[in-house]
Coordinates of C-alpha atoms in Angstrom, one line a residue:
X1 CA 52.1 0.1 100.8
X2 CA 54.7 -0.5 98.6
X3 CA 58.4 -0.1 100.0
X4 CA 59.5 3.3 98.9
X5 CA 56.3 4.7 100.3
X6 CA 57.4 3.0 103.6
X7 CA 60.7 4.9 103.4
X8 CA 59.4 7.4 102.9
X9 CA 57.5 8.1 105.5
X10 CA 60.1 6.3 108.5
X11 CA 62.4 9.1 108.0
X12 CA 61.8 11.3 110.7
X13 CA 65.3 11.6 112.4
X14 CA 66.0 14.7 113.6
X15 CA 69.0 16.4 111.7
X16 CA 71.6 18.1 114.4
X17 CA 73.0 21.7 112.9
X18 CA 75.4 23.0 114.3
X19 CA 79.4 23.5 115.0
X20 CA 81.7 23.6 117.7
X21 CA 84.7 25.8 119.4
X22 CA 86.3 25.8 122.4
X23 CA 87.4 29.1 124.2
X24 CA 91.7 28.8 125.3
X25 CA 91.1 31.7 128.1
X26 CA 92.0 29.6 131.4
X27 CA 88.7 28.3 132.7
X28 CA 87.7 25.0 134.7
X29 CA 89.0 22.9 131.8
X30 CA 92.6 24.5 131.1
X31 CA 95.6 24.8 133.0
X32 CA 98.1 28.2 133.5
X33 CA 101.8 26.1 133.4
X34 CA 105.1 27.3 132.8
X35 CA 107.2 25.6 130.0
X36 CA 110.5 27.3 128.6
X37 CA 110.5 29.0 124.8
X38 CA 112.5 28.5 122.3
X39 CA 115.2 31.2 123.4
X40 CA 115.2 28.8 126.7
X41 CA 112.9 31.3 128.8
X42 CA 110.6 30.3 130.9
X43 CA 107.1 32.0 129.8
X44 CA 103.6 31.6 130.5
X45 CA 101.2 28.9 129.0
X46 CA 98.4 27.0 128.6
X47 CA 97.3 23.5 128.1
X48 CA 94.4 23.3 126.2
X49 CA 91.1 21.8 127.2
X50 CA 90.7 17.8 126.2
X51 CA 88.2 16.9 123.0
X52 CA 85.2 14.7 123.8
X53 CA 85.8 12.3 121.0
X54 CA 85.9 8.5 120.8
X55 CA 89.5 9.1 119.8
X56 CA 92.3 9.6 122.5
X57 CA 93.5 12.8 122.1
X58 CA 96.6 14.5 124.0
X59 CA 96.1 17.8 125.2
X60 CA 98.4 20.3 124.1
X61 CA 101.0 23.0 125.2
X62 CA 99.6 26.4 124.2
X63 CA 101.0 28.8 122.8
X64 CA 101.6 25.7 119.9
X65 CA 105.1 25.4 119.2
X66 CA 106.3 23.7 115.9
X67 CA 108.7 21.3 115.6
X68 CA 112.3 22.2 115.4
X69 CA 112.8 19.8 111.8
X70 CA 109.5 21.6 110.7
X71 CA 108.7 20.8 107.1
X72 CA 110.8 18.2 106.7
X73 CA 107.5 15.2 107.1
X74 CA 106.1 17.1 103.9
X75 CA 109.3 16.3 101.7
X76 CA 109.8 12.8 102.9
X77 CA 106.7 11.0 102.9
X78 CA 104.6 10.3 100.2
X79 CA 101.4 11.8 101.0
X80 CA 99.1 13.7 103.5
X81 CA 97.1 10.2 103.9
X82 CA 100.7 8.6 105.2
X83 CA 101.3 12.1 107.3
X84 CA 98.7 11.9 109.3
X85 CA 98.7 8.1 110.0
X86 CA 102.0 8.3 111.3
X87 CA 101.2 11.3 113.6
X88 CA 97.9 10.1 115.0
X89 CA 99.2 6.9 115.4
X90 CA 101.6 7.4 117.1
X91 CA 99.8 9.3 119.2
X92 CA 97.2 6.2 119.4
X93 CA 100.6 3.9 120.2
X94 CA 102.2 6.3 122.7
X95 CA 98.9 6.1 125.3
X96 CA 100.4 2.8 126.1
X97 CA 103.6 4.6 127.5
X98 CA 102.2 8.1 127.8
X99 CA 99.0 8.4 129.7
X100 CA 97.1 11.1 128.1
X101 CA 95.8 12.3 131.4
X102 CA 99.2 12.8 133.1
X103 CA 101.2 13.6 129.4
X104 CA 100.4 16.9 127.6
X105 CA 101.4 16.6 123.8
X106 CA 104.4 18.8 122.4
X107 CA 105.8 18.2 118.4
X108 CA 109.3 17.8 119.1
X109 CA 112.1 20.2 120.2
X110 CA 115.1 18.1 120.2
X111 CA 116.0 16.5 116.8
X112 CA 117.1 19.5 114.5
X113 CA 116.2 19.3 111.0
X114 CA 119.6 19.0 109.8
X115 CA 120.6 15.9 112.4
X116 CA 117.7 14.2 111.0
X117 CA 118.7 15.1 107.5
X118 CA 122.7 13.1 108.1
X119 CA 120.7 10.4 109.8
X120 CA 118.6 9.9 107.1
X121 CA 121.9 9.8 104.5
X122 CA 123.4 5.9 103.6
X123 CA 126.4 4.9 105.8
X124 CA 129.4 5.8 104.4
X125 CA 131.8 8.2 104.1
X126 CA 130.9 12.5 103.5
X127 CA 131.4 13.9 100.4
X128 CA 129.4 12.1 98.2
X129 CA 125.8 13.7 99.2
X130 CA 124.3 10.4 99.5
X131 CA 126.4 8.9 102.4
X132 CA 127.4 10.2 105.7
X133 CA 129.3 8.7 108.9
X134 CA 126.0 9.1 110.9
X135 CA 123.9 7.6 108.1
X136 CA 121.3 4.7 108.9
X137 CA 120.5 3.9 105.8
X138 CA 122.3 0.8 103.9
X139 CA 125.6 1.6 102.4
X140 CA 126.0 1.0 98.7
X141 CA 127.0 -2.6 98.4
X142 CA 127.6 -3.8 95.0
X143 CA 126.8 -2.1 91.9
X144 CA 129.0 0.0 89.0
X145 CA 126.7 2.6 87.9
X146 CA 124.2 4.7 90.1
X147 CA 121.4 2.0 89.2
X148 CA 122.5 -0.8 89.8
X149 CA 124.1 0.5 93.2
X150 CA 120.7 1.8 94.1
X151 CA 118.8 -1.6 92.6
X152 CA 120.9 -3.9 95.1
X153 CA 121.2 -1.1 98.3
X154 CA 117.8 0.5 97.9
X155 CA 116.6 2.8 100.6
X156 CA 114.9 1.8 103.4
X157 CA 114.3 4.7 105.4
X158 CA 112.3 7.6 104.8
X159 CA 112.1 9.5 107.7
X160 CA 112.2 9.9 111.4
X161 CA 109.3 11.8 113.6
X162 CA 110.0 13.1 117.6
X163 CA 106.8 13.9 119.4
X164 CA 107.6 15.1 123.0
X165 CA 105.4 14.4 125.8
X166 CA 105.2 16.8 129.1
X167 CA 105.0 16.2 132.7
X168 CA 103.6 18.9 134.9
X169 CA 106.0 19.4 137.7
X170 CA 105.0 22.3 140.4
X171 CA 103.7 24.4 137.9
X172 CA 106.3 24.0 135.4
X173 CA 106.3 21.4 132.0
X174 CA 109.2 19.2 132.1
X175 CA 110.0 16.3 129.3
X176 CA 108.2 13.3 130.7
X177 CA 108.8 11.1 127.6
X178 CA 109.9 10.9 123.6
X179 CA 107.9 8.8 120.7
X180 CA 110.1 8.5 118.0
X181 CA 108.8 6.6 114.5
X182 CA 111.1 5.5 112.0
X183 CA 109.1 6.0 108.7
X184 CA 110.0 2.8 106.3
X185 CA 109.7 2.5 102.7
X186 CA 108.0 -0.4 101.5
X187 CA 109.2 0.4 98.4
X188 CA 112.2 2.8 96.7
X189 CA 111.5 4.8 94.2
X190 CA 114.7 6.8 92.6
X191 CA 115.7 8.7 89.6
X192 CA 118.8 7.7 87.5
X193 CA 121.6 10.1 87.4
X194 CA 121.2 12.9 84.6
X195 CA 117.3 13.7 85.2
X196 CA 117.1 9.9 83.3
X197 CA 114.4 7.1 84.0
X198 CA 112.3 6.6 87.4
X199 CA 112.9 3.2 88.8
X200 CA 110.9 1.1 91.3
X201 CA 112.4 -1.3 93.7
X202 CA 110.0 -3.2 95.7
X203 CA 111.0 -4.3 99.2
X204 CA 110.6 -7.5 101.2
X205 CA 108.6 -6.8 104.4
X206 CA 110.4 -9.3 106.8
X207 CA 113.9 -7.6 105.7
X208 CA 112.4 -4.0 106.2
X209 CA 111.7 -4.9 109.5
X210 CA 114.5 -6.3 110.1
X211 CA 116.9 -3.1 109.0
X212 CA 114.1 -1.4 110.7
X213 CA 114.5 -2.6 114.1
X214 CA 118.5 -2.5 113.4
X215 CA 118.1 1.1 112.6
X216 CA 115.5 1.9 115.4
X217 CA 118.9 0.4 117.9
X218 CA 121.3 2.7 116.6
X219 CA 119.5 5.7 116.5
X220 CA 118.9 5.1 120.3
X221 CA 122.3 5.7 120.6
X222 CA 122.7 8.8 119.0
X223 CA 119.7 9.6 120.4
X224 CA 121.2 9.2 124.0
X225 CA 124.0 11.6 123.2
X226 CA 121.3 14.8 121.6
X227 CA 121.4 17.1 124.6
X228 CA 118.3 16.8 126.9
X229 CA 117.6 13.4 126.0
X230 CA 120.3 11.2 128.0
X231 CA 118.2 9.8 130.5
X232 CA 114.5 10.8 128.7
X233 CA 111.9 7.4 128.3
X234 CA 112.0 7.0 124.5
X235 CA 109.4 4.9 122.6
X236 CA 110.2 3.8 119.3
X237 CA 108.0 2.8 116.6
X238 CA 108.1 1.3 113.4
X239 CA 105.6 2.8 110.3
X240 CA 105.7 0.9 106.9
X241 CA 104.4 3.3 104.2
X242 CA 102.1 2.4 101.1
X243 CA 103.1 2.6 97.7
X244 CA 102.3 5.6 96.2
X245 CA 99.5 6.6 94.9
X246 CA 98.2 4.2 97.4
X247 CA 94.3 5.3 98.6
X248 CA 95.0 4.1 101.9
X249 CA 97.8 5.1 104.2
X250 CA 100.3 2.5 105.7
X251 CA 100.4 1.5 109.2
X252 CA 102.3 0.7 112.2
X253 CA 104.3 -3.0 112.4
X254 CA 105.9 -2.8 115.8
X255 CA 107.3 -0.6 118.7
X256 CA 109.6 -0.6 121.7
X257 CA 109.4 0.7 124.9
X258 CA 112.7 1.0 126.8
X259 CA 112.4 3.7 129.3
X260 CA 115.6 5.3 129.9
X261 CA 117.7 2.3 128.8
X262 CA 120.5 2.8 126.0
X263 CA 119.5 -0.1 123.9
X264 CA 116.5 -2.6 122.3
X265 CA 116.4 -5.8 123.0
X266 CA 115.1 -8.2 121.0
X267 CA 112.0 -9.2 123.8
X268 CA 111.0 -5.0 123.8
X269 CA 109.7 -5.2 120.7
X270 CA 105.4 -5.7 120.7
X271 CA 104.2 -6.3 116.8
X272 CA 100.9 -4.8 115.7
X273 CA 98.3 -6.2 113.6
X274 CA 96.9 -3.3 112.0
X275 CA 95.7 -2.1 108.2
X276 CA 94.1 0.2 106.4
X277 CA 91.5 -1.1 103.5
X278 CA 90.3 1.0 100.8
X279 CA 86.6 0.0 99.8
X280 CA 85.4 -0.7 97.2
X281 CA 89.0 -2.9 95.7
X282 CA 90.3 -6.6 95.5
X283 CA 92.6 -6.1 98.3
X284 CA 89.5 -5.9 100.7
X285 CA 87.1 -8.5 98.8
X286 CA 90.0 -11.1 99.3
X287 CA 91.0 -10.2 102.9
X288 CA 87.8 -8.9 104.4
X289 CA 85.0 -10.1 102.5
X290 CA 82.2 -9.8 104.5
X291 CA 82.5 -5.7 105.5
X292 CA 83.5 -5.5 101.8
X293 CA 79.9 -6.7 101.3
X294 CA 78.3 -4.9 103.6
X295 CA 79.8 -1.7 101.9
X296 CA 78.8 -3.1 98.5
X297 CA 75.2 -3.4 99.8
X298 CA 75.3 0.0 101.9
X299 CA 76.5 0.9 98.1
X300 CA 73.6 -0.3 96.4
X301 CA 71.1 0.5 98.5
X302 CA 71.9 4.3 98.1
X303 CA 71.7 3.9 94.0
X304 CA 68.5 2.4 94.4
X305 CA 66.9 5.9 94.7
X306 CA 69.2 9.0 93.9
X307 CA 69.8 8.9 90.2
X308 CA 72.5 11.6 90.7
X309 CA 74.8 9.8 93.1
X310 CA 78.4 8.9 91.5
X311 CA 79.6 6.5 93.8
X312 CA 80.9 6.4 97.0
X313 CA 84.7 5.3 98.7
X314 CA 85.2 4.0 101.9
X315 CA 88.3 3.5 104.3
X316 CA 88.1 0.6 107.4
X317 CA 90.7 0.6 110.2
X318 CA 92.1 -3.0 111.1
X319 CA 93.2 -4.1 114.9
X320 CA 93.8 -7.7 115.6
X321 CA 91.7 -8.3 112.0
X322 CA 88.5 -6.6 113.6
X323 CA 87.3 -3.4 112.1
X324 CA 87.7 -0.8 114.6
X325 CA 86.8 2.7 112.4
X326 CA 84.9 3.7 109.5
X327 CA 84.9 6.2 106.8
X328 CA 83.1 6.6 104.2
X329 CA 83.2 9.6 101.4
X330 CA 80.0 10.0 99.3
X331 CA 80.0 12.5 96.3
X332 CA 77.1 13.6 94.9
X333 CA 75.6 15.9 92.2
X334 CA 73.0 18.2 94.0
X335 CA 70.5 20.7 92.1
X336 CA 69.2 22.3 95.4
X337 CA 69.0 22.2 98.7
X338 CA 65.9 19.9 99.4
X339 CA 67.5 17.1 97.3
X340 CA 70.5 17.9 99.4
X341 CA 68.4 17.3 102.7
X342 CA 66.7 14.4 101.5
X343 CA 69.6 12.5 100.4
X344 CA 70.6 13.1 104.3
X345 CA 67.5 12.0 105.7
X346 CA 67.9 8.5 103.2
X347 CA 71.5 7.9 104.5
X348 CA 70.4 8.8 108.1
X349 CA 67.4 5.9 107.2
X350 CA 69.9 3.3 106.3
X351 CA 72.2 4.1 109.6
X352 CA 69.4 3.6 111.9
X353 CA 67.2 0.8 110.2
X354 CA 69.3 -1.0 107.7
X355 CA 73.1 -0.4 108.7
X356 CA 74.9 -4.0 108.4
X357 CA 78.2 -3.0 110.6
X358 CA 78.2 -3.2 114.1
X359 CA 76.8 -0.2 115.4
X360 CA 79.7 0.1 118.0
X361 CA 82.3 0.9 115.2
X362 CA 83.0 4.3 115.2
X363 CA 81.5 6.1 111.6
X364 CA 82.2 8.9 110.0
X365 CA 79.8 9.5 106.9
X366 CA 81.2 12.6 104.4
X367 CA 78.7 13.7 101.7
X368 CA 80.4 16.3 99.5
X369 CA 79.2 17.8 96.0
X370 CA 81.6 17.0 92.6
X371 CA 83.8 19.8 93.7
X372 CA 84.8 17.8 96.9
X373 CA 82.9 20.3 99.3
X374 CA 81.6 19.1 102.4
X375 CA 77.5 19.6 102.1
X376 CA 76.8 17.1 105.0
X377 CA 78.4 14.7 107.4
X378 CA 76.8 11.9 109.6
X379 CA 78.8 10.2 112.7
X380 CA 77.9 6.9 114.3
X381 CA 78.9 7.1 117.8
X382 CA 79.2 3.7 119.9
X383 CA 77.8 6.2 122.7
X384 CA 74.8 7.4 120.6
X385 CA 71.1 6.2 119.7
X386 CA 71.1 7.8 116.9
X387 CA 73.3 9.2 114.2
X388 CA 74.6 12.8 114.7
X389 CA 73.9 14.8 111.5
X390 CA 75.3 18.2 110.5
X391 CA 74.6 20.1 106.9
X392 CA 76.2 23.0 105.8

């Protein structure tokens, strides 16, 4: 029997259809609370019931409120990749301060839109629309015209996100705690005056950091004198973003827990050792060879029988240089649904007889057609036999 007859007839996993909802009527799993609105009433809510996921997830306040500087993430960072990075982690970072089963998740409702916007300005005097008393970014320096004062003072942040985190107190939903991320550039991109040439300054990591965690110290301080958050635990992170047009997002360097102190010291602050790696790409063949094989392989192994498949990308999440998540995107050029099922059943073949990871890396497996829809999507569960298939 030669070896595609043998494949062919091992692949009898059973392919899991399905979706999923959850009803917000208060049951078993959801709480009736009492939090205040945004006229500063206190009304009626509900925290919704937690996700069974290998991801910690904070539940939430219900009805969902949106955060007071609303829209203002979209404008300042440079992609959806790098917005939902710096939300979920966050969130990830904050379980260290903000135990998800005693912390209900809230975006934040303290730092207006238009605070954040002066804090975001240079330091410097008002007037000029670039500078600002309150400012935490570098003041010009040196520098005649507006390039060379932006070559040598280039901005290095981008923008700052609150999340809020709520304690249940008899009943009620008080403010148990504040993450705050300072968003860093790790590299500034700016127009010359006139509508004229785009320039590109790249940044040094180790001073970034270093203005970052100046910057993280002062905006304690003005955080300490917003109402409702003089005596509030704040958390502080710092998030370097990618350059754009980056496939991967950036990721977290370090962050500061200080309770309800007024300042950072220099011992608060715990570094992180964490990445994102875009597969397939030099950056990961030089710095993690081996899963950047096993991808290659996992690649190869899929051309080896559908003619019609275009390739496949794949994203690895770094802790402590182990990979701790997986995803993988796989687009392919379907003429029915039986090849569409049969593709599956191959990819669910490789996952449970010839999958090279470690099986207790959480996997997420999207097959999409050319258009980018979703036709099928495998997970890999570290508390699952078998893979978990759904097809649309």
């Amino acid at each position: 029997m030669n070896y595609k007859t043998a494949v062919a007839l091992t692949l009898s996993s059973t392919l899991f259809l399905g979706a999923c909802s959850f009803d917000l009527s208060p049951t078993s799993d959801t709480k009736e609370v009492i939090t205040e609105s945004e006229q500063g009433k206190e009304v009626q809510a509900v925290v919704s019931p937690a996700i069974d996921t290998t991801d910690s997830y904070y539940r939430t306040v219900l009805p969902f409120r949106p955060s007071v500087a609303r829209g203002m993430t979209q404008k300042r960072v440079s992609s959806r990749l790098e917005l939902d990075e710096i939300e979920t982690g966050l969130m990830r970072h904050s379980t260290q301060f903000f135990d998800p089963e005693k912390y209900y998740y809230q975006e934040g409702q303290l730092l207006e839109a238009d605070q954040i916007a002066k804090w975001l300005l240079r330091k410097g005097k008002a007037g000029d629309g670039v500078s600002d008393p309150e400012g935490l970014n570098p003041a010009y320096t040196s520098g005649k015209s507006y390039k060379e004062k932006n070559q040598k003072s280039p901005m290095i942040l981008s923008h700052i996100l609150e999340q809020d985190y709520m304690l249940e107190e008899d009943k009620k939903l008080e403010l148990g705690g504040t993450s705050i991320a300072l968003v860093l550039n790790s590299e500034y991109v700016f127009q010359d005056e006139n509508y004229g040439p785009t320039y590109t300054v790249k940044l040094d990591e180790k001073k970034v950091v270093a203005e970052g965690k100046r910057m993280a110290n002062d905006l304690v301080k003005k955080m300490r004198k917003t109402q409702g958050m003089k005596t509030t635990p704040i958390h502080v992170a710092l998030y370097l973003q990618e350059k754009e047009g980056s496939p991967v997002s950036g990721h977290y360097l370090s962050s500061a827990f200080i309770g309800r102190g007024n300042q950072i010291s220099a011992n608060d602050w715990k570094n992180y050792n964490e990445r994102y790696y875009y597969y397939p790409s030099a950056r990961a063949t030089n710095d993690v060879r081996d899963d950047a094989a096993k991808f290659d392989l996992f690649k190869d192994r899929l051309e080896d029988y559908f003619p019609n498949y275009t390739g496949m990308m794949g994203e690895g999440f770094y802790q402590e240089d182990e990979l701790k998540k997986l995803e993988m995107k796989i687009p392919v050029q379907f003429y029915g649904k039986a090849e569409l099922v049969a593709f599956v059943q191959y990819v669910t073949y490789l996952l449970e007889n010839r999958w090279e990871y470690n099986r207790n890396i959480p996997t997420t497996i999207t097959v999409t057609n050319l258009n980018g829809d979703t036709e099928a999507m495998l997970f890999l569960d570290p508390d699952t036999k078998k893979p978990i298939v759904k097809i649309r």
